Short mmCIF file of N, CA and C in Angstrom, two decimals:
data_model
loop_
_atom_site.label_atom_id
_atom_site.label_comp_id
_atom_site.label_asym_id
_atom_site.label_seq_id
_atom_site.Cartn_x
_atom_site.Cartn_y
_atom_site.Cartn_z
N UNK A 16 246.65 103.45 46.92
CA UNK A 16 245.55 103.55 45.97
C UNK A 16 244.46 104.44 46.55
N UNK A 17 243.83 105.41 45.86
CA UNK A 17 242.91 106.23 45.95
C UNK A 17 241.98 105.21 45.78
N UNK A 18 240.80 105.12 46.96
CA UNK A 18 239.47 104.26 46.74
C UNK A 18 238.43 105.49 46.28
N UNK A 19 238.50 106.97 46.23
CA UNK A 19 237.32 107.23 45.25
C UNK A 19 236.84 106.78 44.19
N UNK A 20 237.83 106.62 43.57
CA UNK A 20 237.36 106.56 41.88
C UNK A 20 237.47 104.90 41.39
N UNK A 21 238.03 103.97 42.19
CA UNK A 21 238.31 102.94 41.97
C UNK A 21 236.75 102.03 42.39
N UNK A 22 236.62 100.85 41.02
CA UNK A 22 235.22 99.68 41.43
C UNK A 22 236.01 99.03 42.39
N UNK A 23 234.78 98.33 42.94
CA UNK A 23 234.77 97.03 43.99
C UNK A 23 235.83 96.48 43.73
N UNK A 24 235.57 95.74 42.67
CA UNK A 24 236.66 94.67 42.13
C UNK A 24 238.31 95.55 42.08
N UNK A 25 238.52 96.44 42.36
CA UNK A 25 239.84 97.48 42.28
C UNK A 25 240.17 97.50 43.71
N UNK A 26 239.03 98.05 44.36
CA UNK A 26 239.47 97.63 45.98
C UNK A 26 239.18 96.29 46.68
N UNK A 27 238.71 95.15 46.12
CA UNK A 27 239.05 94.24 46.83
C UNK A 27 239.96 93.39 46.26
N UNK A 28 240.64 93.90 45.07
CA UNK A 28 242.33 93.40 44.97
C UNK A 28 243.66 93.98 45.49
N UNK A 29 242.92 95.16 46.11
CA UNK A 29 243.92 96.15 46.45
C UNK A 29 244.32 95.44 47.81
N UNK A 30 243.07 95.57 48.51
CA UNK A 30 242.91 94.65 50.08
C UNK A 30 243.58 93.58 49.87
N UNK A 31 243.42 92.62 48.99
CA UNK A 31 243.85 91.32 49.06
C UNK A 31 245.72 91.80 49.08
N UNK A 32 245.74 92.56 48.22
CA UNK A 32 247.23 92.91 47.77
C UNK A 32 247.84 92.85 49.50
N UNK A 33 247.33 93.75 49.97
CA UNK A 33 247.43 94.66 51.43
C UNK A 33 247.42 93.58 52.10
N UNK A 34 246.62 92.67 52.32
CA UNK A 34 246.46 91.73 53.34
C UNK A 34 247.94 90.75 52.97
N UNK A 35 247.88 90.55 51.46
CA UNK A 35 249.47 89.58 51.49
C UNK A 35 250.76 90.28 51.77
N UNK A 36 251.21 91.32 51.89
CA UNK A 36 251.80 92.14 52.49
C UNK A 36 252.18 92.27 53.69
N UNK A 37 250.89 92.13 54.42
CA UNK A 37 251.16 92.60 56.07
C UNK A 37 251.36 90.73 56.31
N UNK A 38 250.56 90.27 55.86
CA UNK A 38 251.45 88.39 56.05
C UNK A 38 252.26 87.98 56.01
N UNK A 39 253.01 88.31 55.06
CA UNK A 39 254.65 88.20 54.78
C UNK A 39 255.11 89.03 55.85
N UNK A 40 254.90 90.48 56.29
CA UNK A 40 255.66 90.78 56.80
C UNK A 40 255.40 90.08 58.10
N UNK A 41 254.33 89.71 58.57
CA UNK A 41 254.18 89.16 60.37
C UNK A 41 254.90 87.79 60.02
N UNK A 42 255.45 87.36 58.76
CA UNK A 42 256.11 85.52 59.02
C UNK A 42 255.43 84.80 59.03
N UNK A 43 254.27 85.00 58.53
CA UNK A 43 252.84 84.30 58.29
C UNK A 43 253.24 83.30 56.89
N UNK A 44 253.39 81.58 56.72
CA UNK A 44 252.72 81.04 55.83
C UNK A 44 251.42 81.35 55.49
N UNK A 45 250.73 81.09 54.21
CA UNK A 45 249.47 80.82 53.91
C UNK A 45 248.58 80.15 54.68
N UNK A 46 249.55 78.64 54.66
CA UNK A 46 248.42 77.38 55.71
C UNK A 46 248.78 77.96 57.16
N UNK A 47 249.54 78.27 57.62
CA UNK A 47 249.75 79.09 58.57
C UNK A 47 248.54 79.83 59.10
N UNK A 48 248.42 81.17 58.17
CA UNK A 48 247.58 81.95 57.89
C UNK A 48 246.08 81.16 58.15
N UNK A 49 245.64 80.09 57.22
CA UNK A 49 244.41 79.52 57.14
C UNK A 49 244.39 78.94 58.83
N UNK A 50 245.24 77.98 58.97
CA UNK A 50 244.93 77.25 60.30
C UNK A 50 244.46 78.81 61.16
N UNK A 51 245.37 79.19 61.55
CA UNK A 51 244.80 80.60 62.57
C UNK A 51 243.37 81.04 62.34
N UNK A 52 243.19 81.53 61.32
CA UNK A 52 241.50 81.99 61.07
C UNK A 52 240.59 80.95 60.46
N UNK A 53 240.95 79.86 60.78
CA UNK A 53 240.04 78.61 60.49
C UNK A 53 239.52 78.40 59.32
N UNK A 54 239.99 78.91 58.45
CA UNK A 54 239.67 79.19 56.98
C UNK A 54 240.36 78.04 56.13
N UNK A 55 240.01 77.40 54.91
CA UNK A 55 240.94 77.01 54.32
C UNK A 55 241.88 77.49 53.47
N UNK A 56 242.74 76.74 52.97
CA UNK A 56 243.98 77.35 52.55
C UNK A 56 243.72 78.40 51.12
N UNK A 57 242.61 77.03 50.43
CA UNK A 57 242.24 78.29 48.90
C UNK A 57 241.31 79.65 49.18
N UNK A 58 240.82 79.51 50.44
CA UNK A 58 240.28 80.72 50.74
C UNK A 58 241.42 81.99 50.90
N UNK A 59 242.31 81.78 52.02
CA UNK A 59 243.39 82.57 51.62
C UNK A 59 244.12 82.58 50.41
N UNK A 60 244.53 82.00 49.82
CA UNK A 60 245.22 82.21 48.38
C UNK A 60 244.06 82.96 47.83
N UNK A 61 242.76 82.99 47.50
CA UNK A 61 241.79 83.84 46.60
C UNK A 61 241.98 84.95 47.28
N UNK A 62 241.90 85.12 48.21
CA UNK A 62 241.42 86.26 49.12
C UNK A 62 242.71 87.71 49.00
N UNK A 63 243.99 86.83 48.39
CA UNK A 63 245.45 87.33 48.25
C UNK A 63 245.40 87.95 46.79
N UNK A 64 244.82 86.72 46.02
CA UNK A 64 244.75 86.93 44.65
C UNK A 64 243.67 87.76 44.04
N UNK A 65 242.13 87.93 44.65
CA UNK A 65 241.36 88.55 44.34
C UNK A 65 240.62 89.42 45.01
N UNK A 66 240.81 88.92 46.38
CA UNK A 66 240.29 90.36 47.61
C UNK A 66 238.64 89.77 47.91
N UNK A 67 238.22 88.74 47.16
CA UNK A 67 236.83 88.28 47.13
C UNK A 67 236.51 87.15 48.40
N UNK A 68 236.06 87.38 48.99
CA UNK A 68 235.62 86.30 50.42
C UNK A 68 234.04 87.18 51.22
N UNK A 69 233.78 86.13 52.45
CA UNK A 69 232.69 87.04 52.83
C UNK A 69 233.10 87.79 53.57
N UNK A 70 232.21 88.72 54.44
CA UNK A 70 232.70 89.88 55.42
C UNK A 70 233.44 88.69 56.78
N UNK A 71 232.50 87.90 56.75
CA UNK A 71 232.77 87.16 58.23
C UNK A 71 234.14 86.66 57.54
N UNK A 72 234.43 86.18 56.75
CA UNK A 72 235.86 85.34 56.21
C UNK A 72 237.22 86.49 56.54
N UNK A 73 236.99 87.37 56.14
CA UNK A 73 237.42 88.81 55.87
C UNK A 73 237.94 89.26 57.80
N UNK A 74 236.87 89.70 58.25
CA UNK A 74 236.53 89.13 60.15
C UNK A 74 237.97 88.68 60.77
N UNK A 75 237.60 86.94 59.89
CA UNK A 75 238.62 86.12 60.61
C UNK A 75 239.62 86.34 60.53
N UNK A 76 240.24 86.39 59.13
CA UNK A 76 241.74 86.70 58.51
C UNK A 76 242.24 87.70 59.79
N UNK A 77 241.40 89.05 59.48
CA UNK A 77 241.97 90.11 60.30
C UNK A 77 242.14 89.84 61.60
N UNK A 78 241.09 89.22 62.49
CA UNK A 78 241.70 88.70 63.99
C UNK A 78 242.87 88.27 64.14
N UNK A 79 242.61 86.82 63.42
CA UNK A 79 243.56 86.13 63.14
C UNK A 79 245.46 86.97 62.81
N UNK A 80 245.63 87.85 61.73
CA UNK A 80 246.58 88.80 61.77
C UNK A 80 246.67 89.61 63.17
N UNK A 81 245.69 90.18 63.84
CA UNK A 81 245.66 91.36 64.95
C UNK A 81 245.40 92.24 64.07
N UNK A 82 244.67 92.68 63.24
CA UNK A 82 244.43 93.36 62.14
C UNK A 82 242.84 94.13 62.36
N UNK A 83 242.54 93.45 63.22
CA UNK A 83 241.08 94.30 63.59
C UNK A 83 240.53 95.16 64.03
N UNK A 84 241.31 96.21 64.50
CA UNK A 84 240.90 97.16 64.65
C UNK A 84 241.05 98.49 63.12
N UNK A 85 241.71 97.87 62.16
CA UNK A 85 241.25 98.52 60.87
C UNK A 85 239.69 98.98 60.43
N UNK A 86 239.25 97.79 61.17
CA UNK A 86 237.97 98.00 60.81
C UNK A 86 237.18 99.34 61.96
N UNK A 87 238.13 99.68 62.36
CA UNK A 87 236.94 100.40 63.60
C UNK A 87 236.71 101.79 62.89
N UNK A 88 237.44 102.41 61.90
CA UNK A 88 237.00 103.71 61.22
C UNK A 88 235.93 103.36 60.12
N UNK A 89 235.44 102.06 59.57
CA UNK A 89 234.62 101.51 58.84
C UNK A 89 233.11 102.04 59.33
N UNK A 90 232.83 102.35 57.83
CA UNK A 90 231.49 103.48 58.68
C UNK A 90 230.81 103.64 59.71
N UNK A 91 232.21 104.51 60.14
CA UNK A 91 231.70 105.32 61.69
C UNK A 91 230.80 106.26 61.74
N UNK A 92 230.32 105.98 62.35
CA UNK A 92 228.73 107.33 62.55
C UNK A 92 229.08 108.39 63.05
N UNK A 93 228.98 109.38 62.37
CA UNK A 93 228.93 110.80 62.56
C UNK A 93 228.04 110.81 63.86
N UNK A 94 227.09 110.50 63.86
CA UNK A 94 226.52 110.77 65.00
C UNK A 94 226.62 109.75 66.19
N UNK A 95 226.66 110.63 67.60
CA UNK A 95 226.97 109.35 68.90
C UNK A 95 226.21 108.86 69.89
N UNK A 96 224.75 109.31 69.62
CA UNK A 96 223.89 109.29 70.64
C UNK A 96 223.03 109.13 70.10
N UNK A 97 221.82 108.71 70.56
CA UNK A 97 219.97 108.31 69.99
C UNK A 97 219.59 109.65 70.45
N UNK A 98 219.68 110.57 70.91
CA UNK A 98 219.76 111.84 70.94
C UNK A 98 220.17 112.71 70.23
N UNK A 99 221.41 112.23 69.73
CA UNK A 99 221.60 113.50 68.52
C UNK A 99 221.09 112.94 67.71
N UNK A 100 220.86 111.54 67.30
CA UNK A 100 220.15 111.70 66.58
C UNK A 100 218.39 112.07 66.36
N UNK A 101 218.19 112.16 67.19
CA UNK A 101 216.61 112.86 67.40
C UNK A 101 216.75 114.20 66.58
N UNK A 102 217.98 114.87 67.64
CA UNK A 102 217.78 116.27 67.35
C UNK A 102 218.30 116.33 65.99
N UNK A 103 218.91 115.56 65.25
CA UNK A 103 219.50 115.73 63.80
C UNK A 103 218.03 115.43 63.14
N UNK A 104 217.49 114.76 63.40
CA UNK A 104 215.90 114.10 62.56
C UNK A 104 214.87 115.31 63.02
N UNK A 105 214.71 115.41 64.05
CA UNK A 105 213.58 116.76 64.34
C UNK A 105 214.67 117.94 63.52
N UNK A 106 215.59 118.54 63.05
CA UNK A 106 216.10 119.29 62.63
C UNK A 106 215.76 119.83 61.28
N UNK A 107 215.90 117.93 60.61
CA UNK A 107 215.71 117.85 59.25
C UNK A 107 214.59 117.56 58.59
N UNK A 108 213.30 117.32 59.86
CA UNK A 108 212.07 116.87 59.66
C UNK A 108 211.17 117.81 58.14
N UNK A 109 210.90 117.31 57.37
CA UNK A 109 210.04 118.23 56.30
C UNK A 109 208.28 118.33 57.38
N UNK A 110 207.84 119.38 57.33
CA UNK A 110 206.84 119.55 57.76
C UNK A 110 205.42 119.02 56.71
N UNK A 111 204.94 117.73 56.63
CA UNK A 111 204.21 117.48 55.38
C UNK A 111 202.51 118.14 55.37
N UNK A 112 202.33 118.51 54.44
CA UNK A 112 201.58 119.92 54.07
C UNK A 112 200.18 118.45 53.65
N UNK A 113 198.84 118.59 54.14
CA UNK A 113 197.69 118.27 53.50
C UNK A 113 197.22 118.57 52.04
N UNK A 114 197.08 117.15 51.51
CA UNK A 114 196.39 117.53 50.07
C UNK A 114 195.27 118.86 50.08
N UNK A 115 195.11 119.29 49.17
CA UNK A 115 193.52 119.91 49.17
C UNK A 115 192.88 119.25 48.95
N UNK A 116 191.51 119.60 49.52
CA UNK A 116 190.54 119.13 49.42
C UNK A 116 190.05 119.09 47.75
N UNK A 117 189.05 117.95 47.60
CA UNK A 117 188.61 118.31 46.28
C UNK A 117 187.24 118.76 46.74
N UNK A 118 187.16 119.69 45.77
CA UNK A 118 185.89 120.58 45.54
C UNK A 118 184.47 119.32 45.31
N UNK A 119 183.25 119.93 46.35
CA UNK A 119 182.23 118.74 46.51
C UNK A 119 181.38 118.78 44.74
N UNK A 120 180.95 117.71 44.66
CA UNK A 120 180.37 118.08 43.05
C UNK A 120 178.77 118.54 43.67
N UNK A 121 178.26 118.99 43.15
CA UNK A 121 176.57 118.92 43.36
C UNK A 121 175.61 118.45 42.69
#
């Protein structure tokens, strides 16, 4: 599945899809599944069926699989240093220009 063009709700059924997939294939039961990431069982079944849980729920599953390092291309920063980023911010700095003055009345 292409995630450009696809809503939330498109990719977090897709994930869920993905996540029941790689379960089956590791020989993973469900309660299986739950006991390992300390989750309960309807949390995994939703999570299969709709892709909807929290990030930390999400976290566990994946440890729990060995699945965690998926997450390490998850918005990765272009930039690698508090240095570049200086020099990216002094780069892009707008130079801000003083109102005029208003003219004194007499």
């Amino acid at each position: 599945m292409d995630f450009s063009f696809a809503t939330a709700s498109q990719i977090s059924k897709e994930l869920g899809a993905r996540l029941k997939v790689a379960r089956i294939a590791q020989g993973l039961t469900q309660p299986d599944l739950a006991i390992k990431a300390g989750v309960s069982l309807s949390t995994v079944r939703n999570l299969e069926r709709t892709g909807d849980c929290s990030l930390g729920t999400l976290i566990k599953v994946a440890q729990a699989m060995r699945l965690e390092m998926g997450f390490a291309d998850l918005f990765k920063p272009g930039i690698q240093s508090i240095a570049e980023l200086a020099q990216v911010a002094q780069a892009t700095a707008k130079v801000r220009q003083r109102a005029p003055r208003k003219p004194r009345s007499q």
